Amino acid sequence: MKTKFIITTIGVFFGFVFYVQAQQTPSPLINSFRTYKEMKAESKFNLNWISLGPTLNSARADVVQVDTAHPGTMYVGFGSGGLWKTVNNGLSWKSIFEEQAGFSIGDFAIAPSNPNILYIGTGENLKKPRNYTLPGTGMYRSNDAGKTWEHIGLEDSWSIAEIAVDPTNPNIVVVSVLGHLWTKNKNRGIYRTTDAGKTWEHVLYKDELTGANDIVISPMNPKIMYASLWEVYPGISGVNSGVYKSNDGGKTWTPCKNGLPTGPNVGRIGVSVSFT
């Protein structure tokens, strides 16, 4: 039996669009990284470090992506270990995100129309809040399959859970941001860019307690997108958790309420779209 959604018109609250410039006042994490780079450049020691552990368990692998244009090329992002790449079906791997202001990967995406264009959202995508995690420093883009990276904003987002890249235009990107995990934070919800991250629009925002954790594009129509909000603070559920739909490529969003659970016990929601 097919489930039918009744799409209600978007309220006035969601009609407001906030524009966020990629060049903002640097966050403390960005400032700390810049200080580290300066100290490293001035250091009289030129030491090469080799990882010796941990040896009993691996890091948390949060995202795996395969380059469909080159099936032997794969990427793996870790919650506390950066981004790794293989070009020989996993026989050998190379870390390609080491010299950046953060190594906690929330999500990673390959532009469908150009596999050389990559996006990273930093800050681990937690399945539930816990008493430790590694915050991120925003969004990054590579135009050369991971050889070099550019920081493209949202640096105080802390945790970027999902990235959706337009299938025909690699400069159009929509991301879901969980935000700070233990405090109120306005940098939550859905952000959208049409210029490869030079500017961002805050297209879906509920309140300082509610972030966005999932976002998908319909394979049948790229204008149709679904996203889920999660009231992540101060607990693991809340009345603001729910599913939203966009019919215009992420510009505007409306809640999907018909048939779905509501109330204070609604927590993290995963979203997927059928190919048929």
Tab-separated table of C-alpha atoms in Angstrom:
chain	number	residue	atom	x	y	z
A	1	MET	CA	0.000	0.000	0.000
A	2	LYS	CA	1.441	3.333	-1.012
A	3	THR	CA	1.644	6.065	1.601
A	4	LYS	CA	0.205	9.389	0.519
A	5	PHE	CA	1.587	12.628	1.889
A	6	ILE	CA	-0.606	15.695	2.216
A	7	ILE	CA	1.670	18.639	1.602
A	8	THR	CA	0.584	21.722	3.518
A	9	THR	CA	1.522	25.185	2.400
A	10	ILE	CA	4.660	26.539	3.962
A	11	GLY	CA	4.095	28.909	6.849
A	12	VAL	CA	5.248	32.476	7.042
A	13	PHE	CA	8.010	31.472	9.438
A	14	PHE	CA	9.663	29.288	6.812
A	15	GLY	CA	9.195	31.901	4.145
A	16	PHE	CA	12.106	33.925	5.441
A	17	VAL	CA	15.420	33.091	3.799
A	18	PHE	CA	18.641	33.966	5.572
A	19	TYR	CA	21.745	34.646	3.502
A	20	VAL	CA	25.054	33.555	4.974
A	21	GLN	CA	28.315	34.712	3.491
A	22	ALA	CA	31.050	32.101	3.246
A	23	GLN	CA	33.554	34.601	4.676
A	24	GLN	CA	32.449	35.039	8.292
A	25	THR	CA	34.241	35.895	11.508
A	26	PRO	CA	36.537	32.887	12.026
A	27	SER	CA	35.437	30.399	14.666
A	28	PRO	CA	37.797	29.523	17.568
A	29	LEU	CA	38.610	26.237	15.831
A	30	ILE	CA	39.655	28.019	12.630
A	31	ASN	CA	41.756	30.513	14.623
A	32	SER	CA	43.474	27.671	16.488
A	33	PHE	CA	44.306	25.935	13.222
A	34	ARG	CA	45.792	29.119	11.773
A	35	THR	CA	47.959	29.496	14.874
A	36	TYR	CA	49.121	25.901	14.446
A	37	LYS	CA	50.049	26.542	10.793
A	38	GLU	CA	52.046	29.637	11.774
A	39	MET	CA	53.893	27.774	14.542
A	40	LYS	CA	54.618	24.865	12.206
A	41	ALA	CA	56.059	27.198	9.564
A	42	GLU	CA	58.309	28.882	12.152
A	43	SER	CA	59.441	25.663	13.850
A	44	LYS	CA	63.124	24.718	13.610
A	45	PHE	CA	62.194	21.033	13.788
A	46	ASN	CA	61.296	19.120	10.649
A	47	LEU	CA	59.992	15.839	12.014
A	48	ASN	CA	58.090	13.170	10.121
A	49	TRP	CA	55.507	11.328	12.209
A	50	ILE	CA	54.381	7.733	11.685
A	51	SER	CA	51.103	6.431	13.117
A	52	LEU	CA	51.643	3.528	15.512
A	53	GLY	CA	48.099	3.015	16.720
A	54	PRO	CA	45.511	2.349	17.850
A	55	THR	CA	46.065	-1.276	16.909
A	56	LEU	CA	43.107	-2.950	18.621
A	57	ASN	CA	40.281	-1.217	16.782
A	58	SER	CA	39.732	1.058	13.829
A	59	ALA	CA	38.132	4.485	13.728
A	60	ARG	CA	34.440	5.081	13.066
A	61	ALA	CA	33.829	4.875	9.292
A	62	ASP	CA	30.892	7.229	8.738
A	63	VAL	CA	30.665	7.531	4.955
A	64	VAL	CA	31.751	5.510	1.908
A	65	GLN	CA	31.465	6.826	-1.666
A	66	VAL	CA	32.403	5.173	-4.968
A	67	ASP	CA	33.347	7.174	-8.045
A	68	THR	CA	30.907	5.675	-10.571
A	69	ALA	CA	32.974	7.056	-13.460
A	70	HIS	CA	36.027	5.187	-12.104
A	71	PRO	CA	34.716	2.205	-10.066
A	72	GLY	CA	38.157	1.393	-8.651
A	73	THR	CA	38.220	4.785	-6.932
A	74	MET	CA	36.592	4.947	-3.504
A	75	TYR	CA	36.552	7.362	-0.587
A	76	VAL	CA	36.008	6.638	3.109
A	77	GLY	CA	35.367	9.329	5.722
A	78	PHE	CA	35.966	8.720	9.427
A	79	GLY	CA	34.427	10.336	12.474
A	80	SER	CA	37.887	10.949	13.898
A	81	GLY	CA	40.286	10.115	11.089
A	82	GLY	CA	39.775	12.334	8.056
A	83	LEU	CA	39.129	11.273	4.454
A	84	TRP	CA	40.924	8.401	2.714
A	85	LYS	CA	41.088	7.513	-0.981
A	86	THR	CA	41.913	4.399	-2.988
A	87	VAL	CA	42.314	4.166	-6.767
A	88	ASN	CA	42.946	0.400	-6.900
A	89	ASN	CA	39.818	-1.139	-5.369
A	90	GLY	CA	41.107	-0.846	-1.815
A	91	LEU	CA	44.524	-2.471	-2.191
A	92	SER	CA	46.130	0.722	-0.889
A	93	TRP	CA	44.798	3.907	0.670
A	94	LYS	CA	45.984	7.490	1.002
A	95	SER	CA	44.877	10.130	3.491
A	96	ILE	CA	43.854	13.224	1.496
A	97	PHE	CA	42.464	15.612	4.134
A	98	GLU	CA	45.338	16.003	6.588
A	99	GLU	CA	46.350	19.642	6.159
A	100	GLN	CA	42.936	21.077	6.991
A	101	ALA	CA	41.354	22.650	10.066
A	102	GLY	CA	39.673	19.487	11.261
A	103	PHE	CA	39.635	15.766	10.608
A	104	SER	CA	36.165	14.746	11.789
A	105	ILE	CA	34.053	13.870	8.738
A	106	GLY	CA	30.276	14.244	8.876
A	107	ASP	CA	29.545	13.563	5.219
A	108	PHE	CA	31.252	13.456	1.840
A	109	ALA	CA	29.838	13.798	-1.677
A	110	ILE	CA	31.048	13.414	-5.253
A	111	ALA	CA	29.397	15.733	-7.780
A	112	PRO	CA	27.428	13.428	-10.132
A	113	SER	CA	28.204	15.598	-13.171
A	114	ASN	CA	31.940	15.925	-12.453
A	115	PRO	CA	33.767	13.326	-10.314
A	116	ASN	CA	36.701	15.695	-9.791
A	117	ILE	CA	34.491	17.997	-7.693
A	118	LEU	CA	34.206	16.792	-4.101
A	119	TYR	CA	32.497	18.205	-1.026
A	120	ILE	CA	33.237	17.484	2.629
A	121	GLY	CA	31.042	18.436	5.564
A	122	THR	CA	33.032	18.276	8.797
A	123	GLY	CA	31.856	17.356	12.280
A	124	GLU	CA	30.794	13.787	12.968
A	125	ASN	CA	27.212	12.883	12.077
A	126	LEU	CA	26.128	11.431	15.393
A	127	LYS	CA	23.348	8.875	15.566
A	128	LYS	CA	22.593	10.077	19.086
A	129	PRO	CA	24.128	12.717	21.382
A	130	ARG	CA	26.925	11.506	23.628
A	131	ASN	CA	29.409	13.058	26.023
A	132	TYR	CA	32.220	13.306	23.479
A	133	THR	CA	32.636	14.056	19.794
A	134	LEU	CA	34.867	16.076	17.477
A	135	PRO	CA	33.263	19.292	16.191
A	136	GLY	CA	33.850	20.317	12.607
A	137	THR	CA	34.824	23.565	10.936
A	138	GLY	CA	32.293	23.730	8.109
A	139	MET	CA	32.269	22.853	4.418
A	140	TYR	CA	35.176	22.136	2.069
A	141	ARG	CA	35.386	21.722	-1.712
A	142	SER	CA	37.961	20.154	-4.021
A	143	ASN	CA	38.124	20.697	-7.783
A	144	ASP	CA	40.879	18.142	-8.400
A	145	ALA	CA	39.600	14.896	-6.855
A	146	GLY	CA	41.016	15.645	-3.408
A	147	LYS	CA	44.517	16.917	-4.216
A	148	THR	CA	43.702	20.376	-2.836
A	149	TRP	CA	40.851	21.730	-0.723
A	150	GLU	CA	39.143	25.077	-0.220
A	151	HIS	CA	37.190	26.031	2.892
A	152	ILE	CA	33.791	27.340	1.728
A	153	GLY	CA	32.030	28.472	4.890
A	154	LEU	CA	29.534	27.324	7.543
A	155	GLU	CA	32.495	27.122	9.902
A	156	ASP	CA	30.427	27.360	13.099
A	157	SER	CA	28.054	24.568	12.073
A	158	TRP	CA	29.906	22.001	14.242
A	159	SER	CA	28.208	18.951	12.716
A	160	ILE	CA	27.233	18.609	9.036
A	161	ALA	CA	25.191	15.452	8.680
A	162	GLU	CA	24.395	15.180	4.965
A	163	ILE	CA	25.351	16.702	1.605
A	164	ALA	CA	23.218	16.631	-1.555
A	165	VAL	CA	24.752	17.848	-4.839
A	166	ASP	CA	22.579	18.750	-7.824
A	167	PRO	CA	22.988	15.989	-10.455
A	168	THR	CA	23.567	18.447	-13.335
A	169	ASN	CA	25.101	21.522	-11.677
A	170	PRO	CA	27.980	20.828	-9.247
A	171	ASN	CA	27.787	24.369	-7.850
A	172	ILE	CA	24.314	23.784	-6.376
A	173	VAL	CA	24.610	22.038	-3.019
A	174	VAL	CA	22.155	21.519	-0.161
A	175	VAL	CA	23.407	20.420	3.259
A	176	SER	CA	21.795	19.409	6.530
A	177	VAL	CA	23.383	20.842	9.665
A	178	LEU	CA	22.901	19.399	13.148
A	179	GLY	CA	24.686	22.295	14.836
A	180	HIS	CA	26.118	22.370	18.346
A	181	LEU	CA	25.299	19.274	20.351
A	182	TRP	CA	25.276	20.521	23.948
A	183	THR	CA	24.112	24.126	23.690
A	184	LYS	CA	21.490	26.173	21.916
A	185	ASN	CA	22.683	27.194	18.473
A	186	LYS	CA	21.176	29.076	15.521
A	187	ASN	CA	23.457	27.401	12.961
A	188	ARG	CA	21.079	24.497	12.432
A	189	GLY	CA	18.774	23.304	9.678
A	190	ILE	CA	19.142	23.247	5.896
A	191	TYR	CA	21.579	25.456	3.965
A	192	ARG	CA	21.764	25.876	0.187
A	193	THR	CA	24.356	27.362	-2.156
A	194	THR	CA	24.164	28.006	-5.892
A	195	ASP	CA	27.702	29.361	-6.305
A	196	ALA	CA	29.858	26.515	-4.968
A	197	GLY	CA	29.839	27.818	-1.395
A	198	LYS	CA	30.685	31.480	-1.916
A	199	THR	CA	27.335	32.308	-0.301
A	200	TRP	CA	24.804	30.184	1.574
A	201	GLU	CA	21.041	30.524	2.094
A	202	HIS	CA	19.519	29.322	5.356
A	203	VAL	CA	16.433	27.836	3.701
A	204	LEU	CA	14.968	25.732	6.544
A	205	TYR	CA	15.290	26.621	10.213
A	206	LYS	CA	13.059	25.595	13.115
A	207	ASP	CA	14.702	26.854	16.312
A	208	GLU	CA	17.916	26.811	18.358
A	209	LEU	CA	17.239	23.255	19.546
A	210	THR	CA	16.505	21.524	16.249
A	211	GLY	CA	19.030	20.503	13.608
A	212	ALA	CA	18.763	18.671	10.294
A	213	ASN	CA	20.235	15.190	9.969
A	214	ASP	CA	19.202	13.738	6.615
A	215	ILE	CA	18.566	14.997	3.082
A	216	VAL	CA	18.001	13.150	-0.204
A	217	ILE	CA	17.289	14.041	-3.835
A	218	SER	CA	14.655	12.102	-5.773
A	219	PRO	CA	16.323	10.074	-8.567
A	220	MET	CA	13.235	10.622	-10.721
A	221	ASN	CA	13.127	14.414	-10.330
A	222	PRO	CA	16.082	16.377	-8.887
A	223	LYS	CA	13.778	19.252	-7.946
A	224	ILE	CA	12.105	17.022	-5.358
A	225	MET	CA	14.018	16.662	-2.105
A	226	TYR	CA	13.246	15.278	1.344
A	227	ALA	CA	14.879	16.224	4.630
A	228	SER	CA	14.436	15.375	8.284
A	229	LEU	CA	14.773	17.644	11.291
A	230	TRP	CA	15.874	16.344	14.668
A	231	GLU	CA	15.370	18.082	18.009
A	232	VAL	CA	18.822	17.075	19.140
A	233	TYR	CA	19.170	19.296	22.223
A	234	PRO	CA	18.813	18.893	25.185
A	235	GLY	CA	17.766	15.232	24.791
A	236	ILE	CA	17.336	12.807	21.895
A	237	SER	CA	13.786	13.637	20.762
A	238	GLY	CA	11.186	16.379	20.668
A	239	VAL	CA	8.082	17.798	19.038
A	240	ASN	CA	10.104	19.604	16.357
A	241	SER	CA	11.497	16.400	14.833
A	242	GLY	CA	9.890	15.602	11.486
A	243	VAL	CA	10.088	15.174	7.704
A	244	TYR	CA	10.016	18.006	5.148
A	245	LYS	CA	9.676	18.120	1.365
A	246	SER	CA	10.900	20.557	-1.282
A	247	ASN	CA	9.538	20.746	-4.826
A	248	ASP	CA	11.927	23.441	-6.061
A	249	GLY	CA	15.403	22.037	-5.497
A	250	GLY	CA	15.649	23.027	-1.843
A	251	LYS	CA	14.581	26.668	-2.093
A	252	THR	CA	11.460	26.200	0.054
A	253	TRP	CA	10.250	23.405	2.331
A	254	THR	CA	6.912	22.153	3.658
A	255	PRO	CA	6.287	19.656	6.488
A	256	CYS	CA	5.035	16.131	5.749
A	257	LYS	CA	2.653	15.323	8.580
A	258	ASN	CA	-0.034	12.985	7.249
A	259	GLY	CA	0.498	9.479	8.619
A	260	LEU	CA	3.801	10.160	10.360
A	261	PRO	CA	4.259	10.078	14.155
A	262	THR	CA	4.396	13.331	16.084
A	263	GLY	CA	5.052	14.327	19.667
A	264	PRO	CA	7.875	14.595	22.200
A	265	ASN	CA	9.178	11.062	21.561
A	266	VAL	CA	10.035	11.548	17.879
A	267	GLY	CA	13.809	11.361	17.500
A	268	ARG	CA	16.290	10.950	14.670
A	269	ILE	CA	14.652	10.139	11.306
A	270	GLY	CA	16.359	8.611	8.276
A	271	VAL	CA	15.071	9.437	4.787
A	272	SER	CA	15.432	7.527	1.515
A	273	VAL	CA	13.705	7.689	-1.880
A	274	SER	CA	12.824	4.685	-4.035
A	275	PHE	CA	14.252	4.490	-7.563
A	276	THR	CA	10.870	3.376	-8.933
